[in-house]
PDB file of C-alpha atoms in Angstrom:
ATOM      1  CA  UNK A 105      10.673  19.092  20.305  1.00  0.00           C
ATOM      2  CA  UNK A 106      13.191  18.383  23.023  1.00  0.00           C
ATOM      3  CA  UNK A 107      12.747  14.640  23.370  1.00  0.00           C
ATOM      4  CA  UNK A 108      15.873  12.478  23.255  1.00  0.00           C
ATOM      5  CA  UNK A 109      15.843   9.812  20.536  1.00  0.00           C
ATOM      6  CA  UNK A 110      18.105   6.790  20.971  1.00  0.00           C
ATOM      7  CA  UNK A 111      19.142   5.208  17.664  1.00  0.00           C
ATOM      8  CA  UNK A 112      20.471   1.663  18.122  1.00  0.00           C
ATOM      9  CA  UNK A 113      22.697   0.313  15.338  1.00  0.00           C
ATOM     10  CA  UNK A 114      24.154  -3.220  15.493  1.00  0.00           C
ATOM     11  CA  UNK A 115      27.343  -3.356  13.400  1.00  0.00           C
ATOM     12  CA  UNK A 116      28.990  -6.433  11.913  1.00  0.00           C
ATOM     13  CA  UNK A 117      31.378  -6.495   8.929  1.00  0.00           C
ATOM     14  CA  UNK A 118      29.709  -3.731   6.938  1.00  0.00           C
ATOM     15  CA  UNK A 119      32.780  -1.720   6.021  1.00  0.00           C
ATOM     16  CA  UNK A 120      31.540  -0.747   2.500  1.00  0.00           C
ATOM     17  CA  UNK A 121      28.228   0.621   3.817  1.00  0.00           C
ATOM     18  CA  UNK A 122      28.803   1.818   7.384  1.00  0.00           C
ATOM     19  CA  UNK A 123      30.034   5.337   6.630  1.00  0.00           C
ATOM     20  CA  UNK A 124      26.886   6.061   4.599  1.00  0.00           C
ATOM     21  CA  UNK A 125      24.643   4.657   7.320  1.00  0.00           C
ATOM     22  CA  UNK A 126      26.168   6.655  10.173  1.00  0.00           C
ATOM     23  CA  UNK A 127      26.312   9.853   8.109  1.00  0.00           C
ATOM     24  CA  UNK A 128      22.600   9.559   7.308  1.00  0.00           C
ATOM     25  CA  UNK A 129      21.827   9.391  11.048  1.00  0.00           C
ATOM     26  CA  UNK A 130      24.190  12.176  12.047  1.00  0.00           C
ATOM     27  CA  UNK A 131      22.693  14.467   9.374  1.00  0.00           C
ATOM     28  CA  UNK A 132      19.111  14.107  10.573  1.00  0.00           C
ATOM     29  CA  UNK A 133      17.153  17.328  10.834  1.00  0.00           C
ATOM     30  CA  UNK A 134      16.110  16.047  14.265  1.00  0.00           C
ATOM     31  CA  UNK A 135      19.240  16.850  16.271  1.00  0.00           C
ATOM     32  CA  UNK A 136      18.627  15.570  19.817  1.00  0.00           C
ATOM     33  CA  UNK A 137      19.999  12.109  19.199  1.00  0.00           C
ATOM     34  CA  UNK A 138      21.830   9.465  21.158  1.00  0.00           C
ATOM     35  CA  UNK A 139      23.465   7.241  18.528  1.00  0.00           C
ATOM     36  CA  UNK A 140      24.489   3.856  19.936  1.00  0.00           C
ATOM     37  CA  UNK A 141      26.792   1.801  17.722  1.00  0.00           C
ATOM     38  CA  UNK A 142      27.364  -1.779  18.898  1.00  0.00           C
ATOM     39  CA  UNK A 143      30.305  -3.334  17.070  1.00  0.00           C
ATOM     40  CA  UNK A 144      29.404  -7.017  17.220  1.00  0.00           C
ATOM     41  CA  UNK A 145      32.915  -8.474  16.886  1.00  0.00           C
ATOM     42  CA  UNK A 146      33.552  -7.242  13.337  1.00  0.00           C
ATOM     43  CA  UNK A 147      36.669  -8.629  11.652  1.00  0.00           C
ATOM     44  CA  UNK A 148      36.915  -5.819   9.073  1.00  0.00           C
ATOM     45  CA  UNK A 149      37.417  -2.094   9.754  1.00  0.00           C
ATOM     46  CA  UNK A 150      33.833  -1.501  10.920  1.00  0.00           C
ATOM     47  CA  UNK A 151      34.911  -1.058  14.548  1.00  0.00           C
ATOM     48  CA  UNK A 152      37.533   1.513  13.583  1.00  0.00           C
ATOM     49  CA  UNK A 153      34.965   3.427  11.509  1.00  0.00           C
ATOM     50  CA  UNK A 154      32.654   3.546  14.540  1.00  0.00           C
ATOM     51  CA  UNK A 155      35.430   4.877  16.770  1.00  0.00           C
ATOM     52  CA  UNK A 156      36.415   7.512  14.220  1.00  0.00           C
ATOM     53  CA  UNK A 157      32.817   8.696  13.876  1.00  0.00           C
ATOM     54  CA  UNK A 158      32.453   8.942  17.670  1.00  0.00           C
ATOM     55  CA  UNK A 159      35.426  11.323  17.830  1.00  0.00           C
ATOM     56  CA  UNK A 160      33.702  13.544  15.246  1.00  0.00           C
ATOM     57  CA  UNK A 161      30.281  13.666  16.970  1.00  0.00           C
ATOM     58  CA  UNK A 162      29.745  13.556  20.740  1.00  0.00           C
ATOM     59  CA  UNK A 163      26.222  12.167  20.284  1.00  0.00           C
ATOM     60  CA  UNK A 164      27.754   8.831  19.226  1.00  0.00           C
ATOM     61  CA  UNK A 165      28.595   6.127  21.749  1.00  0.00           C
ATOM     62  CA  UNK A 166      30.446   2.997  20.635  1.00  0.00           C
ATOM     63  CA  UNK A 167      30.492  -0.402  22.319  1.00  0.00           C
ATOM     64  CA  UNK A 168      32.688  -3.290  21.202  1.00  0.00           C
ATOM     65  CA  UNK A 169      31.378  -6.759  22.109  1.00  0.00           C
ATOM     66  CA  UNK A 170      32.247 -10.325  21.151  1.00  0.00           C
ATOM     67  CA  UNK A 171      30.333 -11.548  18.112  1.00  0.00           C
ATOM     68  CA  UNK A 172      26.946 -12.714  19.385  1.00  0.00           C
ATOM     69  CA  UNK A 173      24.441 -11.789  16.672  1.00  0.00           C
ATOM     70  CA  UNK A 174      22.205  -8.799  16.078  1.00  0.00           C
ATOM     71  CA  UNK A 175      19.661  -9.816  18.747  1.00  0.00           C
ATOM     72  CA  UNK A 176      22.199  -9.561  21.538  1.00  0.00           C
ATOM     73  CA  UNK A 177      23.699  -6.405  20.018  1.00  0.00           C
ATOM     74  CA  UNK A 178      20.274  -4.729  19.945  1.00  0.00           C
ATOM     75  CA  UNK A 179      19.570  -5.872  23.506  1.00  0.00           C
ATOM     76  CA  UNK A 180      22.919  -4.422  24.546  1.00  0.00           C
ATOM     77  CA  UNK A 181      21.818  -1.088  23.117  1.00  0.00           C
ATOM     78  CA  UNK A 182      18.379  -1.278  24.748  1.00  0.00           C
ATOM     79  CA  UNK A 183      19.987  -1.826  28.152  1.00  0.00           C
ATOM     80  CA  UNK A 184      22.162   1.288  27.746  1.00  0.00           C
ATOM     81  CA  UNK A 185      19.948   3.801  25.963  1.00  0.00           C
ATOM     82  CA  UNK A 186      18.392   6.827  27.689  1.00  0.00           C
ATOM     83  CA  UNK A 187      15.990   8.083  25.033  1.00  0.00           C
ATOM     84  CA  UNK A 188      12.375   9.112  25.407  1.00  0.00           C
ATOM     85  CA  UNK A 189      11.961   7.463  22.004  1.00  0.00           C
ATOM     86  CA  UNK A 190      13.918   4.565  20.499  1.00  0.00           C
ATOM     87  CA  UNK A 191      14.647   3.594  16.904  1.00  0.00           C
ATOM     88  CA  UNK A 192      16.693   0.887  15.194  1.00  0.00           C
ATOM     89  CA  UNK A 193      18.748   1.185  12.016  1.00  0.00           C
ATOM     90  CA  UNK A 194      20.620  -1.669  10.321  1.00  0.00           C
ATOM     91  CA  UNK A 195      24.220  -0.752   9.573  1.00  0.00           C
ATOM     92  CA  UNK A 196      24.173  -1.478   5.831  1.00  0.00           C
ATOM     93  CA  UNK A 197      21.028   0.635   5.262  1.00  0.00           C
ATOM     94  CA  UNK A 198      20.534   4.404   5.368  1.00  0.00           C
ATOM     95  CA  UNK A 199      17.746   6.888   6.077  1.00  0.00           C
ATOM     96  CA  UNK A 200      16.297  10.117   4.701  1.00  0.00           C
ATOM     97  CA  UNK A 201      17.412  13.197   6.615  1.00  0.00           C
ATOM     98  CA  UNK A 202      13.818  14.060   7.599  1.00  0.00           C
ATOM     99  CA  UNK A 203      12.867  10.606   8.848  1.00  0.00           C
ATOM    100  CA  UNK A 204      13.068  11.147  12.596  1.00  0.00           C
ATOM    101  CA  UNK A 205      11.777  14.741  12.684  1.00  0.00           C
ATOM    102  CA  UNK A 206       8.704  13.684  10.680  1.00  0.00           C
ATOM    103  CA  UNK A 207       7.993  10.607  12.774  1.00  0.00           C
ATOM    104  CA  UNK A 208       8.498  12.140  16.205  1.00  0.00           C
ATOM    105  CA  UNK A 209       6.508  15.244  15.264  1.00  0.00           C
ATOM    106  CA  UNK A 210       3.596  13.043  14.145  1.00  0.00           C
ATOM    107  CA  UNK A 211       3.860  10.934  17.307  1.00  0.00           C
ATOM    108  CA  UNK A 212       3.764  13.970  19.628  1.00  0.00           C
ATOM    109  CA  UNK A 213       0.999  15.771  17.734  1.00  0.00           C
ATOM    110  CA  UNK A 214      -1.282  12.714  17.876  1.00  0.00           C
ATOM    111  CA  UNK A 215      -0.203  11.195  21.230  1.00  0.00           C
ATOM    112  CA  UNK A 216       1.060   8.014  19.531  1.00  0.00           C
ATOM    113  CA  UNK A 217       3.417   5.537  21.165  1.00  0.00           C
ATOM    114  CA  UNK A 218       4.566   4.025  17.857  1.00  0.00           C
ATOM    115  CA  UNK A 219       4.913   5.593  14.418  1.00  0.00           C
ATOM    116  CA  UNK A 220       5.896   3.591  11.339  1.00  0.00           C
ATOM    117  CA  UNK A 221       7.242   4.821   8.018  1.00  0.00           C
ATOM    118  CA  UNK A 222       7.418   3.281   4.587  1.00  0.00           C
ATOM    119  CA  UNK A 223      10.661   1.962   3.119  1.00  0.00           C
ATOM    120  CA  UNK A 224      12.146   1.460  -0.311  1.00  0.00           C
ATOM    121  CA  UNK A 225      14.886  -0.876  -1.448  1.00  0.00           C
ATOM    122  CA  UNK A 226      18.150   0.551  -2.702  1.00  0.00           C
ATOM    123  CA  UNK A 227      17.488  -0.449  -6.323  1.00  0.00           C
ATOM    124  CA  UNK A 228      14.177   1.407  -6.507  1.00  0.00           C
ATOM    125  CA  UNK A 229      15.123   4.852  -5.209  1.00  0.00           C
ATOM    126  CA  UNK A 230      14.495   6.422  -8.626  1.00  0.00           C
ATOM    127  CA  UNK A 231      10.812   5.481  -8.283  1.00  0.00           C
ATOM    128  CA  UNK A 232      10.331   7.232  -4.936  1.00  0.00           C
ATOM    129  CA  UNK A 233       8.345  10.088  -6.528  1.00  0.00           C
ATOM    130  CA  UNK A 234       5.634   7.583  -7.536  1.00  0.00           C
ATOM    131  CA  UNK A 235       4.803   6.683  -3.942  1.00  0.00           C
ATOM    132  CA  UNK A 236       1.869   8.217  -2.097  1.00  0.00           C
ATOM    133  CA  UNK A 237       3.199  10.332   0.787  1.00  0.00           C
ATOM    134  CA  UNK A 238       0.224  10.575   3.115  1.00  0.00           C
ATOM    135  CA  UNK A 239       0.150  10.374   6.922  1.00  0.00           C
ATOM    136  CA  UNK A 240      -2.580   8.557   8.796  1.00  0.00           C
ATOM    137  CA  UNK A 241      -3.553   6.970  12.096  1.00  0.00           C
ATOM    138  CA  UNK A 242      -4.578   3.303  11.936  1.00  0.00           C
ATOM    139  CA  UNK A 243      -6.662   1.335  14.400  1.00  0.00           C
ATOM    140  CA  UNK A 244      -5.568  -2.096  15.597  1.00  0.00           C
ATOM    141  CA  UNK A 245      -7.230  -4.130  12.823  1.00  0.00           C
ATOM    142  CA  UNK A 246      -5.957  -1.767  10.121  1.00  0.00           C
ATOM    143  CA  UNK A 247      -2.304  -1.829  11.089  1.00  0.00           C
ATOM    144  CA  UNK A 248      -2.213  -5.563  11.816  1.00  0.00           C
ATOM    145  CA  UNK A 249      -3.773  -6.258   8.401  1.00  0.00           C
ATOM    146  CA  UNK A 250      -1.234  -4.033   6.654  1.00  0.00           C
ATOM    147  CA  UNK A 251       1.763  -5.489   8.473  1.00  0.00           C
ATOM    148  CA  UNK A 252       0.657  -9.056   7.702  1.00  0.00           C
ATOM    149  CA  UNK A 253      -0.319  -8.377   4.093  1.00  0.00           C
ATOM    150  CA  UNK A 254       2.903  -6.590   3.164  1.00  0.00           C
ATOM    151  CA  UNK A 255       5.179  -8.451   5.606  1.00  0.00           C
ATOM    152  CA  UNK A 256       6.265  -5.266   7.398  1.00  0.00           C
ATOM    153  CA  UNK A 257       7.806  -6.868  10.479  1.00  0.00           C
ATOM    154  CA  UNK A 258      11.217  -5.148  10.418  1.00  0.00           C
ATOM    155  CA  UNK A 259      11.741  -3.123  13.597  1.00  0.00           C
ATOM    156  CA  UNK A 260      13.788  -0.461  11.799  1.00  0.00           C
ATOM    157  CA  UNK A 261      10.714   1.061  10.166  1.00  0.00           C
ATOM    158  CA  UNK A 262       9.349   2.440  13.468  1.00  0.00           C
ATOM    159  CA  UNK A 263       9.995   4.935  16.236  1.00  0.00           C
ATOM    160  CA  UNK A 264       8.868   3.664  19.657  1.00  0.00           C
ATOM    161  CA  UNK A 265       8.152   5.487  22.875  1.00  0.00           C
ATOM    162  CA  UNK A 266      10.272   3.991  25.645  1.00  0.00           C
ATOM    163  CA  UNK A 267       7.112   2.856  27.507  1.00  0.00           C
ATOM    164  CA  UNK A 268       6.315   0.406  24.704  1.00  0.00           C
ATOM    165  CA  UNK A 269       9.736  -1.279  24.814  1.00  0.00           C
ATOM    166  CA  UNK A 270      10.012  -1.554  28.585  1.00  0.00           C
ATOM    167  CA  UNK A 271      11.259  -5.062  29.466  1.00  0.00           C
ATOM    168  CA  UNK A 272      10.991  -6.155  25.813  1.00  0.00           C
ATOM    169  CA  UNK A 273      14.124  -7.720  24.354  1.00  0.00           C
ATOM    170  CA  UNK A 274      15.051  -9.678  21.231  1.00  0.00           C
ATOM    171  CA  UNK A 275      15.382 -13.459  21.278  1.00  0.00           C
ATOM    172  CA  UNK A 276      19.083 -14.381  20.994  1.00  0.00           C
ATOM    173  CA  UNK A 277      20.477 -16.635  18.274  1.00  0.00           C
ATOM    174  CA  UNK A 278      17.421 -16.739  16.049  1.00  0.00           C
ATOM    175  CA  UNK A 279      16.706 -15.439  12.556  1.00  0.00           C
ATOM    176  CA  UNK A 280      13.599 -13.382  11.841  1.00  0.00           C
ATOM    177  CA  UNK A 281      13.740 -12.076  15.409  1.00  0.00           C
ATOM    178  CA  UNK A 282      11.839  -8.986  14.181  1.00  0.00           C
ATOM    179  CA  UNK A 283       8.738 -11.107  13.583  1.00  0.00           C
ATOM    180  CA  UNK A 284       8.467 -12.146  17.226  1.00  0.00           C
ATOM    181  CA  UNK A 285       9.359  -8.674  18.494  1.00  0.00           C
ATOM    182  CA  UNK A 286       6.946  -6.818  16.218  1.00  0.00           C
ATOM    183  CA  UNK A 287       4.022  -9.154  16.889  1.00  0.00           C
ATOM    184  CA  UNK A 288       4.489  -8.650  20.634  1.00  0.00           C
ATOM    185  CA  UNK A 289       4.674  -4.872  20.205  1.00  0.00           C
ATOM    186  CA  UNK A 290       1.648  -4.465  17.921  1.00  0.00           C
ATOM    187  CA  UNK A 291      -0.487  -6.705  20.128  1.00  0.00           C
ATOM    188  CA  UNK A 292       0.061  -4.165  22.907  1.00  0.00           C
ATOM    189  CA  UNK A 293      -1.165  -1.196  20.818  1.00  0.00           C
ATOM    190  CA  UNK A 294      -4.604   0.174  19.929  1.00  0.00           C
ATOM    191  CA  UNK A 295      -3.407   2.887  17.493  1.00  0.00           C
ATOM    192  CA  UNK A 296      -0.396   3.309  15.243  1.00  0.00           C
ATOM    193  CA  UNK A 297       0.804   6.220  13.137  1.00  0.00           C
ATOM    194  CA  UNK A 298       1.755   5.424   9.565  1.00  0.00           C
ATOM    195  CA  UNK A 299       3.781   7.646   7.223  1.00  0.00           C
ATOM    196  CA  UNK A 300       3.719   6.297   3.680  1.00  0.00           C
ATOM    197  CA  UNK A 301       6.780   8.343   2.735  1.00  0.00           C
ATOM    198  CA  UNK A 302       9.688   5.887   2.165  1.00  0.00           C
ATOM    199  CA  UNK A 303      12.106   7.425   4.646  1.00  0.00           C
ATOM    200  CA  UNK A 304      14.080   4.193   5.164  1.00  0.00           C
ATOM    201  CA  UNK A 305      16.323   2.825   2.393  1.00  0.00           C
ATOM    202  CA  UNK A 306      16.802  -0.920   2.641  1.00  0.00           C
ATOM    203  CA  UNK A 307      20.071  -2.109   1.097  1.00  0.00           C
ATOM    204  CA  UNK A 308      19.459  -5.160  -1.117  1.00  0.00           C
ATOM    205  CA  UNK A 309      22.970  -5.101  -2.574  1.00  0.00           C
ATOM    206  CA  UNK A 310      24.771  -6.496   0.470  1.00  0.00           C
ATOM    207  CA  UNK A 311      24.882 -10.178  -0.418  1.00  0.00           C
ATOM    208  CA  UNK A 312      26.847 -10.942   2.757  1.00  0.00           C
ATOM    209  CA  UNK A 313      23.923 -10.155   5.036  1.00  0.00           C
ATOM    210  CA  UNK A 314      22.508 -13.035   7.045  1.00  0.00           C
ATOM    211  CA  UNK A 315      19.115 -12.946   5.323  1.00  0.00           C
ATOM    212  CA  UNK A 316      20.474 -12.830   1.759  1.00  0.00           C
ATOM    213  CA  UNK A 317      23.416 -15.155   2.379  1.00  0.00           C
ATOM    214  CA  UNK A 318      23.601 -18.841   1.510  1.00  0.00           C
ATOM    215  CA  UNK A 319      20.925 -21.183   2.794  1.00  0.00           C
ATOM    216  CA  UNK A 320      21.817 -22.896   6.049  1.00  0.00           C
ATOM    217  CA  UNK A 321      20.401 -24.919   8.930  1.00  0.00           C
ATOM    218  CA  UNK A 322      20.205 -21.663  10.888  1.00  0.00           C
ATOM    219  CA  UNK A 323      17.776 -20.332   8.289  1.00  0.00           C
ATOM    220  CA  UNK A 324      15.833 -23.586   8.332  1.00  0.00           C
ATOM    221  CA  UNK A 325      15.424 -23.321  12.094  1.00  0.00           C
ATOM    222  CA  UNK A 326      13.632 -19.982  11.677  1.00  0.00           C
ATOM    223  CA  UNK A 327      10.343 -21.576  10.607  1.00  0.00           C
ATOM    224  CA  UNK A 328       8.974 -20.995  14.095  1.00  0.00           C
ATOM    225  CA  UNK A 329       8.436 -17.319  13.222  1.00  0.00           C
ATOM    226  CA  UNK A 330       5.271 -17.741  11.091  1.00  0.00           C
ATOM    227  CA  UNK A 331       3.910 -20.262  13.591  1.00  0.00           C
ATOM    228  CA  UNK A 332       4.252 -17.590  16.274  1.00  0.00           C
ATOM    229  CA  UNK A 333       2.319 -15.199  14.034  1.00  0.00           C
ATOM    230  CA  UNK A 334      -0.487 -17.767  13.679  1.00  0.00           C
ATOM    231  CA  UNK A 335      -0.575 -18.285  17.447  1.00  0.00           C
ATOM    232  CA  UNK A 336      -0.580 -14.582  18.313  1.00  0.00           C
ATOM    233  CA  UNK A 337      -3.291 -13.611  15.793  1.00  0.00           C
ATOM    234  CA  UNK A 338      -5.747 -16.331  16.765  1.00  0.00           C
ATOM    235  CA  UNK A 339      -7.796 -13.835  18.796  1.00  0.00           C
ATOM    236  CA  UNK A 340      -8.540 -11.630  15.773  1.00  0.00           C
ATOM    237  CA  UNK A 341     -11.179 -11.719  13.032  1.00  0.00           C
ATOM    238  CA  UNK A 342     -11.233 -14.106  10.074  1.00  0.00           C
ATOM    239  CA  UNK A 343      -9.597 -11.601   7.692  1.00  0.00           C
ATOM    240  CA  UNK A 344      -6.558 -11.221   9.953  1.00  0.00           C
ATOM    241  CA  UNK A 345      -6.363 -14.987  10.501  1.00  0.00           C
ATOM    242  CA  UNK A 346      -6.396 -15.510   6.726  1.00  0.00           C
ATOM    243  CA  UNK A 347      -3.593 -12.989   6.253  1.00  0.00           C
ATOM    244  CA  UNK A 348      -1.589 -14.775   8.960  1.00  0.00           C
ATOM    245  CA  UNK A 349      -2.110 -18.077   7.132  1.00  0.00           C
ATOM    246  CA  UNK A 350      -1.032 -16.450   3.863  1.00  0.00           C
ATOM    247  CA  UNK A 351       2.134 -15.226   5.548  1.00  0.00           C
ATOM    248  CA  UNK A 352       2.880 -18.700   6.902  1.00  0.00           C
ATOM    249  CA  UNK A 353       2.339 -20.400   3.524  1.00  0.00           C
ATOM    250  CA  UNK A 354       4.541 -17.846   1.742  1.00  0.00           C
ATOM    251  CA  UNK A 355       7.270 -18.099   4.392  1.00  0.00           C
ATOM    252  CA  UNK A 356       7.318 -21.908   4.443  1.00  0.00           C
ATOM    253  CA  UNK A 357       7.145 -22.196   0.653  1.00  0.00           C
ATOM    254  CA  UNK A 358      10.388 -20.256   0.421  1.00  0.00           C
ATOM    255  CA  UNK A 359      12.071 -22.732   2.767  1.00  0.00           C
ATOM    256  CA  UNK A 360      10.541 -25.722   1.000  1.00  0.00           C
ATOM    257  CA  UNK A 361      11.895 -24.527  -2.335  1.00  0.00           C
ATOM    258  CA  UNK A 362      15.310 -23.707  -0.856  1.00  0.00           C
ATOM    259  CA  UNK A 363      15.649 -27.260   0.449  1.00  0.00           C
ATOM    260  CA  UNK A 364      15.345 -28.583  -3.128  1.00  0.00           C
ATOM    261  CA  UNK A 365      18.319 -26.398  -4.042  1.00  0.00           C
ATOM    262  CA  UNK A 366      20.183 -27.526  -0.900  1.00  0.00           C
ATOM    263  CA  UNK A 367      19.367 -31.235  -0.584  1.00  0.00           C
ATOM    264  CA  UNK A 368      22.303 -31.838   1.760  1.00  0.00           C
ATOM    265  CA  UNK A 369      20.291 -30.244   4.569  1.00  0.00           C
ATOM    266  CA  UNK A 370      17.352 -32.598   4.067  1.00  0.00           C
ATOM    267  CA  UNK A 371      18.524 -35.875   2.432  1.00  0.00           C
ATOM    268  CA  UNK A 372      15.642 -37.927   3.855  1.00  0.00           C
ATOM    269  CA  UNK A 373      12.944 -35.272   3.208  1.00  0.00           C
ATOM    270  CA  UNK A 374      12.270 -35.063   6.954  1.00  0.00           C
ATOM    271  CA  UNK A 375      12.147 -31.257   7.025  1.00  0.00           C
ATOM    272  CA  UNK A 376      10.143 -31.054   3.816  1.00  0.00           C
ATOM    273  CA  UNK A 377       7.588 -33.482   5.237  1.00  0.00           C
ATOM    274  CA  UNK A 378       7.169 -31.234   8.266  1.00  0.00           C
ATOM    275  CA  UNK A 379       6.824 -28.105   6.122  1.00  0.00           C
ATOM    276  CA  UNK A 380       4.419 -29.789   3.715  1.00  0.00           C
ATOM    277  CA  UNK A 381       2.242 -30.835   6.636  1.00  0.00           C
ATOM    278  CA  UNK A 382       2.077 -27.266   7.932  1.00  0.00           C
ATOM    279  CA  UNK A 383       1.269 -25.884   4.479  1.00  0.00           C
ATOM    280  CA  UNK A 384      -1.470 -28.480   3.979  1.00  0.00           C
ATOM    281  CA  UNK A 385      -2.981 -27.464   7.315  1.00  0.00           C
ATOM    282  CA  UNK A 386      -3.052 -23.731   6.568  1.00  0.00           C
ATOM    283  CA  UNK A 387      -3.537 -23.633   2.769  1.00  0.00           C
ATOM    284  CA  UNK A 388      -7.226 -23.037   2.026  1.00  0.00           C
ATOM    285  CA  UNK A 389      -9.261 -21.975  -1.018  1.00  0.00           C
ATOM    286  CA  UNK A 390      -9.749 -18.480   0.416  1.00  0.00           C
ATOM    287  CA  UNK A 391      -5.978 -17.945   0.687  1.00  0.00           C
ATOM    288  CA  UNK A 392      -4.900 -19.544  -2.578  1.00  0.00           C
ATOM    289  CA  UNK A 393      -1.181 -19.866  -3.300  1.00  0.00           C
ATOM    290  CA  UNK A 394       0.053 -21.391  -6.573  1.00  0.00           C
ATOM    291  CA  UNK A 395       3.161 -22.877  -5.001  1.00  0.00           C
ATOM    292  CA  UNK A 396       1.252 -23.822  -1.865  1.00  0.00           C
ATOM    293  CA  UNK A 397      -1.182 -25.963  -3.827  1.00  0.00           C
ATOM    294  CA  UNK A 398       1.638 -27.455  -5.888  1.00  0.00           C
ATOM    295  CA  UNK A 399       3.341 -28.488  -2.644  1.00  0.00           C
ATOM    296  CA  UNK A 400       0.069 -29.891  -1.354  1.00  0.00           C
ATOM    297  CA  UNK A 401      -0.728 -31.943  -4.478  1.00  0.00           C
ATOM    298  CA  UNK A 402       2.622 -33.092  -5.877  1.00  0.00           C
ATOM    299  CA  UNK A 403       4.806 -35.933  -4.507  1.00  0.00           C
ATOM    300  CA  UNK A 404       8.246 -34.793  -3.299  1.00  0.00           C
ATOM    301  CA  UNK A 405      10.306 -35.857  -6.323  1.00  0.00           C
ATOM    302  CA  UNK A 406       7.723 -34.657  -8.830  1.00  0.00           C
ATOM    303  CA  UNK A 407       7.616 -31.271  -7.092  1.00  0.00           C
ATOM    304  CA  UNK A 408      11.390 -31.043  -7.503  1.00  0.00           C
ATOM    305  CA  UNK A 409      11.005 -31.502 -11.270  1.00  0.00           C
ATOM    306  CA  UNK A 410       8.202 -28.931 -11.363  1.00  0.00           C
ATOM    307  CA  UNK A 411      10.348 -26.449  -9.438  1.00  0.00           C
ATOM    308  CA  UNK A 412      13.307 -26.899 -11.782  1.00  0.00           C
ATOM    309  CA  UNK A 413      11.146 -26.363 -14.887  1.00  0.00           C
ATOM    310  CA  UNK A 414       9.371 -23.356 -13.408  1.00  0.00           C
ATOM    311  CA  UNK A 415      12.620 -21.710 -12.235  1.00  0.00           C
ATOM    312  CA  UNK A 416      14.071 -22.192 -15.725  1.00  0.00           C
ATOM    313  CA  UNK A 417      10.980 -20.580 -17.247  1.00  0.00           C
ATOM    314  CA  UNK A 418      11.209 -17.600 -14.890  1.00  0.00           C
ATOM    315  CA  UNK A 419      14.921 -17.169 -15.636  1.00  0.00           C
ATOM    316  CA  UNK A 420      14.292 -17.208 -19.398  1.00  0.00           C
ATOM    317  CA  UNK A 421      11.493 -14.672 -19.052  1.00  0.00           C
ATOM    318  CA  UNK A 422      13.761 -12.404 -17.006  1.00  0.00           C
ATOM    319  CA  UNK A 423      16.536 -12.603 -19.619  1.00  0.00           C
ATOM    320  CA  UNK A 424      14.060 -11.927 -22.433  1.00  0.00           C
ATOM    321  CA  UNK A 425      12.666  -8.914 -20.598  1.00  0.00           C
ATOM    322  CA  UNK A 426      16.172  -7.530 -20.034  1.00  0.00           C
ATOM    323  CA  UNK A 427      17.071  -8.059 -23.695  1.00  0.00           C
ATOM    324  CA  UNK A 428      13.903  -6.361 -24.979  1.00  0.00           C
ATOM    325  CA  UNK A 429      14.376  -3.477 -22.578  1.00  0.00           C
ATOM    326  CA  UNK A 430      17.927  -3.024 -23.879  1.00  0.00           C
ATOM    327  CA  UNK A 431      16.772  -3.124 -27.521  1.00  0.00           C
ATOM    328  CA  UNK A 432      14.017  -0.611 -26.804  1.00  0.00           C
ATOM    329  CA  UNK A 433      16.457   1.830 -25.205  1.00  0.00           C
ATOM    330  CA  UNK A 434      18.731   1.885 -28.259  1.00  0.00           C
TER     331      UNK A 434
END
């Protein structure tokens, strides 16, 4: 296999994790790599780490840009890459050394333009042996169903032939950009390769990441993502439409609940009224959601009380489980 793979890595203030990420890419068993690190205006030593790594490996190219967000950083990489295949890695995550050799080999053998792998979060690595490690080719309905059901929109789980990404760029200044990008990509495919081996390790311990950081108006403004999913899956069968509705209800419920914990962003319930209306429209008996129906049936203030009681119950159950697990281990 002599195909060049471009690996695009947007970098922003990930000093504790960046060395591990870059090392995992450099040490891939697939060696013909072009590793593009875009330092997106980091204020810690991330930029210096990138420069140091580039001196050590001539496959690494580093670009330093003003802080503009990961969408623009990824686009910057897309405009400068030369690979036959393209992959994305987030700079606080890391990957198995066989990830790219396995995915590109499967793509070439089966004439696939996109191959996807499974992932595992950083707290569950010890359970990796319990995961089925089969390879398969999915038709359009199969892979769209799986992506919707398990919310597998992240672009870093795939290797793409350059033909697929031609003239496709990320939307600047928007959260959940991967949802829009992935929906557009998968709508252009008829087949997709899927490797259930969890080659990608998703870091859930970085609490400074945009997704896991504090709730904000920027996060609230991301509710267009599930609406785009609904719009772009309207041409498919009823099962896929139901899964798209499930995704929307789950996505919006999270925002609805977050607004009760951050009332300053919605003092007059204007945003919650909008979200409730959307949930009411898409929540049906065949895609039942406990929280979705609670939102649909309960007045705003009563739902807030319900949410507080239920969150307290869940917290107590979690503490009890931890205590019993500790007692059992002694």
